């Protein structure tokens, strides 16, 4: 006698919801993380030693504590404060900060890759400080680090799976629930793996292609 | 925070257990790293070989490892393999998932490191009368090691951090132990703060040691 309801087409809506949630939180984290990372990366290039030391150690904490611990700690802390947050909010805040920590390093090396002579040249053409940032340093520096940016973005998509631990219904948590109902772990997990692979693999190939093109 | 009172005493009492968990974390990361390096060498050689089957096999391992989440791989090892009648213990599930990923990432690192050394050096060393073994021992491998040293350190740190996913399959490494201890004491915040600090200390320790070793063996000129 089979006591479990097998996987059926009726579950497709549930799975689709999980897929959309994964994409949603990844996009939010990548966008916010990129914006914050750009600001922080710029600050790290321009700021003095004291600010840099402070920023550097804050980013260090974000990078050296496992994401899963950060997520649990943050959502518990918010709960202990007496204002529980819904999993999406808590997850996207931590995931964005985590992304920011990696993006800021990427952008910092991007800013550092722009030769000083270019800035001097731009200033001597009568550009203001912010104009050199806007028209010279960001476009040239960011282009150089695009492959690394893509690498970080891809790892964020993969790391977004961890938000499931605080209860966000993304793809992996969806599949986990389906597994406990249907008891068909292999089919479901292979599908999930395929989904991540289909998103991640073409982008990583594109990243390699851009890298090769730029190196010549 | 006015309603929450921190109770650190229970954490101090459980500290030996947390240290035990930290030891398991290091244990599984070191082992998965060693096995991962061995497999990565094979995969890198396979990908650079002339046999189509070997290239296909190693490329698919590498690409699957690099393009799927670590959590998925752990689930696959723990729940998925059950379909084949293979039931891994939590420790072994996390270990094999980490080995799988480490091998995939390191294979690309090794291949990149190997290919970054110009072929002309090989010919030059040969024309100086070195044997093939000597060429690799004195010319190719020392340079290659210098280039892959930092990526390898990063991969090791990554393994330590990702072994924390053991919490989800009930492994008794640092996070899993923290989870168990907080569930019997209800001091979630305290335990996870201590765990976070411990992870930070372990990672910093590993990075510091690795840079000291690098200074020692590369004598200052790091690639």
Short mmCIF file of C-alpha atoms in Angstrom, two decimals:
data_model
loop_
_atom_site.label_atom_id
_atom_site.label_comp_id
_atom_site.label_asym_id
_atom_site.label_seq_id
_atom_site.Cartn_x
_atom_site.Cartn_y
_atom_site.Cartn_z
CA UNK A 1 0.00 0.00 0.00
CA UNK A 2 1.32 3.40 -0.94
CA UNK A 3 0.63 5.97 1.73
CA UNK A 4 2.31 8.85 -0.08
CA UNK A 5 0.81 11.01 -2.80
CA UNK A 6 3.26 10.94 -5.69
CA UNK A 7 4.44 13.99 -7.55
CA UNK A 8 1.79 15.22 -9.99
CA UNK A 9 1.12 18.13 -12.32
CA UNK A 10 -0.89 19.76 -9.56
CA UNK A 11 2.40 20.53 -7.84
CA UNK A 12 3.70 22.61 -10.73
CA UNK A 13 2.21 25.82 -9.34
CA UNK A 14 3.86 25.17 -5.98
CA UNK A 15 7.22 24.52 -7.66
CA UNK A 16 6.86 27.55 -9.91
CA UNK A 17 6.21 29.65 -6.82
CA UNK A 18 9.45 28.34 -5.32
CA UNK A 19 11.36 29.12 -8.51
CA UNK A 20 9.96 32.65 -8.65
CA UNK A 21 10.81 33.22 -5.00
CA UNK A 22 14.39 32.09 -5.58
CA UNK A 23 14.73 34.43 -8.54
CA UNK A 24 13.03 37.25 -6.63
CA UNK A 25 15.28 37.17 -3.57
CA UNK A 26 18.42 36.66 -5.70
CA UNK A 27 17.62 39.67 -7.86
CA UNK A 28 16.85 41.81 -4.82
CA UNK A 29 20.10 40.78 -3.12
CA UNK A 30 22.20 41.27 -6.26
CA UNK A 31 20.73 44.72 -7.00
CA UNK A 32 20.99 46.05 -3.45
CA UNK A 33 24.33 44.31 -2.89
CA UNK A 34 25.75 45.83 -6.08
CA UNK A 35 24.61 49.35 -5.22
CA UNK A 36 25.91 49.12 -1.64
CA UNK A 37 29.06 47.35 -2.82
CA UNK A 38 29.76 50.13 -5.31
CA UNK A 39 29.39 52.76 -2.58
CA UNK A 40 31.47 50.83 -0.04
CA UNK A 41 34.11 49.89 -2.62
CA UNK A 42 34.42 53.55 -3.59
CA UNK A 43 34.67 54.55 0.06
CA UNK A 44 37.42 52.01 0.64
CA UNK A 45 39.47 53.46 -2.21
CA UNK A 46 38.94 57.08 -1.17
CA UNK A 47 38.70 56.98 2.61
CA UNK A 48 41.55 57.41 5.06
CA UNK A 49 43.16 54.62 7.05
CA UNK A 50 40.88 54.78 10.09
CA UNK A 51 37.65 54.54 8.08
CA UNK A 52 39.21 51.81 5.96
CA UNK A 53 40.17 49.78 9.01
CA UNK A 54 36.63 50.07 10.36
CA UNK A 55 34.99 49.20 7.04
CA UNK A 56 37.47 46.41 6.41
CA UNK A 57 36.78 44.69 9.71
CA UNK A 58 33.02 45.03 9.33
CA UNK A 59 33.22 43.42 5.90
CA UNK A 60 35.54 40.78 7.32
CA UNK A 61 32.88 39.70 9.78
CA UNK A 62 30.32 39.34 7.00
CA UNK A 63 32.74 37.23 5.01
CA UNK A 64 34.11 35.01 7.79
CA UNK A 65 30.88 34.00 9.51
CA UNK A 66 28.86 31.36 7.64
CA UNK A 67 25.80 32.80 5.91
CA UNK A 68 23.55 30.29 7.64
CA UNK A 69 24.69 31.52 11.08
CA UNK A 70 24.20 35.13 10.02
CA UNK A 71 20.67 34.39 8.87
CA UNK A 72 19.70 32.55 12.05
CA UNK A 73 21.36 35.14 14.27
CA UNK A 74 19.70 38.08 12.54
CA UNK A 75 16.21 36.66 12.48
CA UNK A 76 16.49 35.56 16.13
CA UNK A 77 17.87 38.94 17.13
CA UNK A 78 15.05 40.79 15.41
CA UNK A 79 12.63 38.43 17.10
CA UNK A 80 14.20 39.04 20.49
CA UNK A 81 13.85 42.78 19.94
CA UNK A 82 10.13 42.17 19.80
CA UNK A 83 9.61 43.00 16.12
CA UNK A 84 9.65 39.72 14.20
CA UNK A 85 10.34 40.19 10.53
CA UNK A 86 8.98 38.07 7.73
CA UNK A 87 11.51 35.65 6.24
CA UNK A 88 11.74 37.49 2.95
CA UNK A 89 12.72 40.78 4.59
CA UNK A 90 15.22 39.23 7.00
CA UNK A 91 16.63 37.02 4.26
CA UNK A 92 17.06 39.79 1.73
CA UNK A 93 18.68 42.12 4.28
CA UNK A 94 21.31 39.55 5.25
CA UNK A 95 21.80 38.26 1.72
CA UNK A 96 22.24 41.84 0.44
CA UNK A 97 24.79 42.65 3.14
CA UNK A 98 26.62 39.40 2.40
CA UNK A 99 26.61 40.24 -1.32
CA UNK A 100 27.80 43.76 -0.52
CA UNK A 101 30.80 42.36 1.37
CA UNK A 102 31.97 40.49 -1.72
CA UNK A 103 30.93 43.12 -4.27
CA UNK A 104 32.82 45.86 -2.44
CA UNK A 105 36.09 43.96 -2.88
CA UNK A 106 35.33 43.45 -6.56
CA UNK A 107 34.55 47.12 -7.10
CA UNK A 108 37.51 48.24 -5.03
CA UNK A 109 39.88 46.38 -7.30
CA UNK A 110 37.94 47.85 -10.23
CA UNK A 111 38.54 51.39 -9.01
CA UNK A 112 42.17 50.57 -8.33
CA UNK A 113 42.60 49.25 -11.86
CA UNK A 114 41.99 52.72 -13.33
CA UNK A 115 45.41 54.35 -13.75
CA UNK A 116 45.97 57.59 -11.85
CA UNK A 117 47.10 59.27 -15.05
CA UNK A 118 43.57 58.96 -16.43
CA UNK A 119 42.17 60.83 -13.45
CA UNK A 120 44.83 63.49 -13.77
CA UNK A 121 44.11 63.80 -17.48
CA UNK A 122 40.38 64.08 -16.84
CA UNK A 123 40.87 66.73 -14.17
CA UNK A 124 43.19 68.70 -16.41
CA UNK A 125 40.48 68.69 -19.09
CA UNK A 126 38.37 70.65 -16.61
CA UNK A 127 36.21 67.84 -15.23
CA UNK A 128 35.11 68.14 -11.62
CA UNK A 129 35.94 65.41 -9.12
CA UNK A 130 32.48 63.83 -9.45
CA UNK A 131 32.63 64.03 -13.21
CA UNK A 132 35.83 61.98 -13.21
CA UNK A 133 34.08 59.46 -10.97
CA UNK A 134 30.96 59.40 -13.11
CA UNK A 135 32.50 59.44 -16.59
CA UNK A 136 35.98 57.94 -16.14
CA UNK A 137 36.45 55.81 -13.05
CA UNK A 138 33.12 53.99 -12.88
CA UNK A 139 32.80 53.09 -16.58
CA UNK A 140 36.42 52.01 -17.02
CA UNK A 141 36.89 50.37 -13.64
CA UNK A 142 33.59 48.52 -13.67
CA UNK A 143 34.13 47.15 -17.13
CA UNK A 144 37.40 45.58 -15.97
CA UNK A 145 35.76 43.69 -13.12
CA UNK A 146 32.61 42.57 -14.93
CA UNK A 147 33.59 38.86 -14.97
CA UNK A 148 34.26 38.92 -11.21
CA UNK A 149 30.96 40.73 -10.65
CA UNK A 150 29.19 37.99 -12.58
CA UNK A 151 30.96 35.37 -10.49
CA UNK A 152 29.74 36.95 -7.26
CA UNK A 153 26.22 37.33 -8.66
CA UNK A 154 26.16 33.63 -9.56
CA UNK A 155 27.32 32.64 -6.11
CA UNK A 156 24.51 34.76 -4.65
CA UNK A 157 21.93 32.85 -6.69
CA UNK A 158 23.35 29.64 -5.27
CA UNK A 159 23.65 30.99 -1.73
CA UNK A 160 20.04 32.18 -1.83
CA UNK A 161 19.16 28.53 -1.19
CA UNK A 162 20.27 29.08 2.41
CA UNK A 163 17.47 31.55 3.08
CA UNK A 164 15.28 28.47 3.38
CA UNK A 165 16.59 27.95 6.94
CA UNK A 166 14.68 30.97 8.22
CA UNK A 167 11.51 29.86 6.49
CA UNK A 168 11.50 31.59 3.12
CA UNK A 169 9.73 29.38 0.57
CA UNK A 170 12.39 29.37 -2.12
CA UNK A 171 13.01 26.48 -4.48
CA UNK A 172 15.00 24.24 -2.15
CA UNK A 173 12.56 24.55 0.73
CA UNK A 174 9.69 23.93 -1.67
CA UNK A 175 11.41 20.79 -2.84
CA UNK A 176 12.11 19.72 0.72
CA UNK A 177 8.41 19.93 1.51
CA UNK A 178 7.52 18.04 -1.63
CA UNK A 179 10.04 15.37 -0.69
CA UNK A 180 8.52 14.91 2.73
CA UNK A 181 5.09 14.49 1.14
CA UNK A 182 5.96 12.35 -1.87
CA UNK A 183 9.04 10.49 -0.62
CA UNK A 184 10.63 10.85 -4.05
CA UNK A 185 13.84 12.64 -3.14
CA UNK A 186 15.85 11.76 -6.21
CA UNK A 187 13.40 12.97 -8.88
CA UNK A 188 12.71 16.23 -7.11
CA UNK A 189 16.31 16.98 -6.20
CA UNK A 190 17.50 16.25 -9.72
CA UNK A 191 14.91 18.73 -11.02
CA UNK A 192 16.07 21.34 -8.54
CA UNK A 193 19.71 20.78 -9.44
CA UNK A 194 18.86 21.08 -13.12
CA UNK A 195 17.14 24.40 -12.51
CA UNK A 196 20.17 25.92 -10.76
CA UNK A 197 22.45 24.49 -13.41
CA UNK A 198 20.40 25.92 -16.28
CA UNK A 199 20.53 29.39 -14.73
CA UNK A 200 24.12 29.29 -13.61
CA UNK A 201 25.95 27.45 -16.37
CA UNK A 202 25.21 29.74 -19.35
CA UNK A 203 26.04 32.80 -17.25
CA UNK A 204 29.34 31.28 -16.14
CA UNK A 205 30.18 30.45 -19.76
CA UNK A 206 29.36 34.03 -20.70
CA UNK A 207 31.62 35.26 -17.90
CA UNK A 208 34.49 33.13 -19.17
CA UNK A 209 33.85 34.38 -22.71
CA UNK A 210 33.99 38.02 -21.63
CA UNK A 211 37.11 37.35 -19.59
CA UNK A 212 38.84 35.77 -22.56
CA UNK A 213 37.78 38.57 -24.85
CA UNK A 214 39.08 41.21 -22.49
CA UNK A 215 42.39 39.50 -21.83
CA UNK A 216 43.42 39.72 -25.49
CA UNK B 1 16.24 44.59 23.75
CA UNK B 2 14.47 45.57 26.98
CA UNK B 3 12.66 42.22 27.25
CA UNK B 4 15.59 40.00 26.49
CA UNK B 5 18.03 39.03 29.24
CA UNK B 6 21.26 37.41 28.16
CA UNK B 7 22.24 34.28 30.06
CA UNK B 8 25.81 33.46 29.26
CA UNK B 9 26.28 30.91 32.01
CA UNK B 10 24.68 28.08 30.10
CA UNK B 11 26.94 28.82 27.15
CA UNK B 12 30.05 28.67 29.34
CA UNK B 13 28.94 25.33 30.70
CA UNK B 14 28.43 23.99 27.20
CA UNK B 15 31.69 25.40 25.91
CA UNK B 16 33.53 22.04 25.80
CA UNK B 17 30.79 20.68 23.54
CA UNK B 18 31.10 23.72 21.28
CA UNK B 19 34.85 23.19 21.09
CA UNK B 20 34.17 19.57 20.18
CA UNK B 21 31.89 20.82 17.41
CA UNK B 22 34.57 23.22 16.20
CA UNK B 23 36.99 20.33 16.11
CA UNK B 24 34.59 18.30 13.96
CA UNK B 25 34.21 21.32 11.65
CA UNK B 26 37.97 21.53 11.18
CA UNK B 27 38.20 17.80 10.86
CA UNK B 28 35.64 17.51 8.07
CA UNK B 29 37.04 20.54 6.22
CA UNK B 30 40.64 19.34 6.35
CA UNK B 31 39.70 15.81 5.26
CA UNK B 32 37.41 17.02 2.48
CA UNK B 33 40.16 19.36 1.33
CA UNK B 34 42.78 16.59 1.19
CA UNK B 35 40.55 14.16 -0.69
CA UNK B 36 39.29 17.05 -2.84
CA UNK B 37 42.85 17.96 -3.85
CA UNK B 38 43.60 14.38 -4.84
CA UNK B 39 40.47 14.14 -6.99
CA UNK B 40 41.01 17.64 -8.39
CA UNK B 41 44.43 16.64 -9.70
CA UNK B 42 42.83 13.69 -11.50
CA UNK B 43 40.02 15.88 -12.86
CA UNK B 44 42.46 18.52 -14.08
CA UNK B 45 44.55 15.86 -15.79
CA UNK B 46 41.37 14.35 -17.24
CA UNK B 47 40.23 17.68 -18.63
CA UNK B 48 43.62 18.30 -20.25
CA UNK B 49 43.87 14.77 -21.67
CA UNK B 50 43.21 13.81 -25.28
CA UNK B 51 40.56 11.23 -24.53
CA UNK B 52 37.08 12.61 -25.27
CA UNK B 53 35.41 10.49 -22.60
CA UNK B 54 37.80 11.67 -19.90
CA UNK B 55 37.31 15.30 -20.94
CA UNK B 56 33.54 14.88 -20.89
CA UNK B 57 33.50 13.12 -17.53
CA UNK B 58 35.75 15.57 -15.76
CA UNK B 59 34.08 18.62 -17.34
CA UNK B 60 30.66 17.47 -16.20
CA UNK B 61 31.92 16.89 -12.64
CA UNK B 62 33.54 20.34 -12.62
CA UNK B 63 30.55 22.18 -14.10
CA UNK B 64 27.97 20.47 -11.89
CA UNK B 65 30.04 21.20 -8.80
CA UNK B 66 30.49 24.83 -9.75
CA UNK B 67 26.96 25.56 -10.91
CA UNK B 68 24.72 24.11 -8.22
CA UNK B 69 24.33 25.27 -4.60
CA UNK B 70 26.31 23.48 -1.91
CA UNK B 71 23.10 22.95 0.02
CA UNK B 72 21.67 21.08 -2.96
CA UNK B 73 24.71 18.81 -3.04
CA UNK B 74 24.40 18.05 0.66
CA UNK B 75 20.69 17.24 0.23
CA UNK B 76 21.57 15.08 -2.74
CA UNK B 77 24.13 13.14 -0.69
CA UNK B 78 21.86 12.83 2.32
CA UNK B 79 18.37 12.36 0.83
CA UNK B 80 18.95 11.71 -2.88
CA UNK B 81 21.35 8.81 -2.62
CA UNK B 82 18.81 7.01 -0.46
CA UNK B 83 16.98 6.17 -3.69
CA UNK B 84 19.92 3.97 -4.63
CA UNK B 85 19.89 2.33 -1.23
CA UNK B 86 22.95 4.32 -0.13
CA UNK B 87 22.28 5.82 3.25
CA UNK B 88 25.07 8.09 4.35
CA UNK B 89 25.53 9.30 7.91
CA UNK B 90 25.25 13.10 8.31
CA UNK B 91 29.02 13.39 8.69
CA UNK B 92 29.69 11.39 5.58
CA UNK B 93 26.99 13.20 3.58
CA UNK B 94 28.52 16.60 4.35
CA UNK B 95 32.00 15.23 3.80
CA UNK B 96 31.20 13.80 0.38
CA UNK B 97 29.34 16.94 -0.72
CA UNK B 98 32.33 19.07 0.30
CA UNK B 99 34.72 16.72 -1.48
CA UNK B 100 32.58 16.95 -4.60
CA UNK B 101 32.59 20.76 -4.61
CA UNK B 102 36.22 21.15 -3.56
CA UNK B 103 37.35 18.80 -6.31
CA UNK B 104 35.32 20.72 -8.91
CA UNK B 105 36.61 24.14 -7.93
CA UNK B 106 40.21 23.08 -7.33
CA UNK B 107 40.40 21.22 -10.65
CA UNK B 108 39.79 24.50 -12.46
CA UNK B 109 42.35 26.22 -10.22
CA UNK B 110 44.96 23.56 -10.94
CA UNK B 111 44.28 23.62 -14.65
CA UNK B 112 44.51 27.40 -14.73
CA UNK B 113 47.74 27.31 -12.72
CA UNK B 114 49.24 24.70 -14.98
CA UNK B 115 48.27 26.46 -18.19
CA UNK B 116 49.55 29.79 -16.95
CA UNK B 117 53.11 28.48 -17.22
CA UNK B 118 54.37 28.97 -20.79
CA UNK B 119 55.20 25.83 -22.74
CA UNK B 120 58.51 27.42 -23.74
CA UNK B 121 59.79 26.93 -20.19
CA UNK B 122 59.33 23.21 -20.63
CA UNK B 123 61.37 23.21 -23.83
CA UNK B 124 64.00 25.48 -22.32
CA UNK B 125 64.45 23.21 -19.29
CA UNK B 126 64.60 20.17 -21.55
CA UNK B 127 67.24 21.77 -23.75
CA UNK B 128 69.31 22.40 -20.61
CA UNK B 129 69.44 18.64 -20.21
CA UNK B 130 66.84 18.14 -17.49
CA UNK B 131 64.82 14.96 -17.41
CA UNK B 132 61.02 15.23 -17.57
CA UNK B 133 60.82 14.58 -13.83
CA UNK B 134 63.36 17.31 -13.14
CA UNK B 135 61.48 19.77 -15.37
CA UNK B 136 58.32 19.28 -13.35
CA UNK B 137 60.08 19.10 -10.00
CA UNK B 138 62.28 22.19 -10.35
CA UNK B 139 60.59 24.37 -12.98
CA UNK B 140 56.88 23.79 -13.51
CA UNK B 141 55.48 22.66 -10.15
CA UNK B 142 57.16 25.30 -7.92
CA UNK B 143 55.75 28.11 -10.07
CA UNK B 144 52.39 26.42 -10.30
CA UNK B 145 52.21 25.93 -6.54
CA UNK B 146 52.87 29.62 -6.01
CA UNK B 147 49.93 30.52 -8.23
CA UNK B 148 47.45 28.06 -6.76
CA UNK B 149 48.38 28.66 -3.12
CA UNK B 150 45.95 31.50 -2.45
CA UNK B 151 43.01 30.01 -4.35
CA UNK B 152 43.58 26.84 -2.33
CA UNK B 153 43.53 28.76 0.95
CA UNK B 154 40.28 30.43 -0.10
CA UNK B 155 38.79 27.09 -0.95
CA UNK B 156 39.76 25.79 2.48
CA UNK B 157 38.08 28.74 4.19
CA UNK B 158 35.05 28.18 1.99
CA UNK B 159 34.94 24.52 3.14
CA UNK B 160 35.01 25.57 6.79
CA UNK B 161 32.16 28.02 6.23
CA UNK B 162 30.10 25.64 4.13
CA UNK B 163 30.50 22.73 6.55
CA UNK B 164 28.08 24.81 8.64
CA UNK B 165 25.35 23.44 6.38
CA UNK B 166 25.71 20.26 8.41
CA UNK B 167 23.15 21.93 10.68
CA UNK B 168 20.46 20.94 8.17
CA UNK B 169 21.20 17.25 8.15
CA UNK B 170 21.90 16.91 11.85
CA UNK B 171 25.65 16.67 11.76
CA UNK B 172 27.47 17.41 15.01
CA UNK B 173 29.88 20.06 13.74
CA UNK B 174 29.97 23.56 15.21
CA UNK B 175 26.62 24.76 13.82
CA UNK B 176 24.88 21.46 14.39
CA UNK B 177 26.16 21.32 17.94
CA UNK B 178 25.04 24.93 18.47
CA UNK B 179 21.62 24.08 17.14
CA UNK B 180 21.32 21.08 19.44
CA UNK B 181 22.52 23.01 22.50
CA UNK B 182 20.19 25.94 21.85
CA UNK B 183 17.24 23.62 21.44
CA UNK B 184 17.78 22.11 24.89
CA UNK B 185 18.48 25.45 26.61
CA UNK B 186 16.37 27.95 24.58
CA UNK B 187 19.28 30.42 24.60
CA UNK B 188 19.31 30.72 20.81
CA UNK B 189 20.88 34.14 20.57
CA UNK B 190 23.71 33.47 23.01
CA UNK B 191 24.69 30.19 21.42
CA UNK B 192 24.66 31.50 17.89
CA UNK B 193 26.64 34.61 18.85
CA UNK B 194 29.32 32.37 20.34
CA UNK B 195 29.25 30.13 17.26
CA UNK B 196 29.65 33.15 14.98
CA UNK B 197 32.63 34.36 17.01
CA UNK B 198 34.16 30.89 16.88
CA UNK B 199 33.79 30.69 13.11
CA UNK B 200 35.35 34.13 12.80
CA UNK B 201 38.30 33.11 14.97
CA UNK B 202 38.82 29.84 13.08
CA UNK B 203 38.74 31.57 9.69
CA UNK B 204 41.09 34.35 10.80
CA UNK B 205 43.43 31.78 12.31
CA UNK B 206 43.52 29.78 9.09
CA UNK B 207 44.11 32.88 6.95
CA UNK B 208 46.84 34.15 9.27
CA UNK B 209 48.60 30.79 9.37
CA UNK B 210 48.39 30.48 5.61
CA UNK B 211 49.92 33.92 5.06
CA UNK B 212 52.71 33.14 7.54
CA UNK B 213 53.44 29.90 5.71
CA UNK B 214 53.34 31.75 2.39
CA UNK B 215 55.90 34.28 3.67
CA UNK B 216 58.10 31.45 4.82
CA UNK B 217 58.06 29.25 1.73
CA UNK B 218 57.78 31.90 -0.97
CA UNK B 219 60.33 34.18 0.76
CA UNK B 220 58.36 37.32 0.12
CA UNK B 221 57.75 37.12 -3.63
CA UNK B 222 54.18 35.91 -3.85
CA UNK B 223 52.73 35.61 -7.32
#
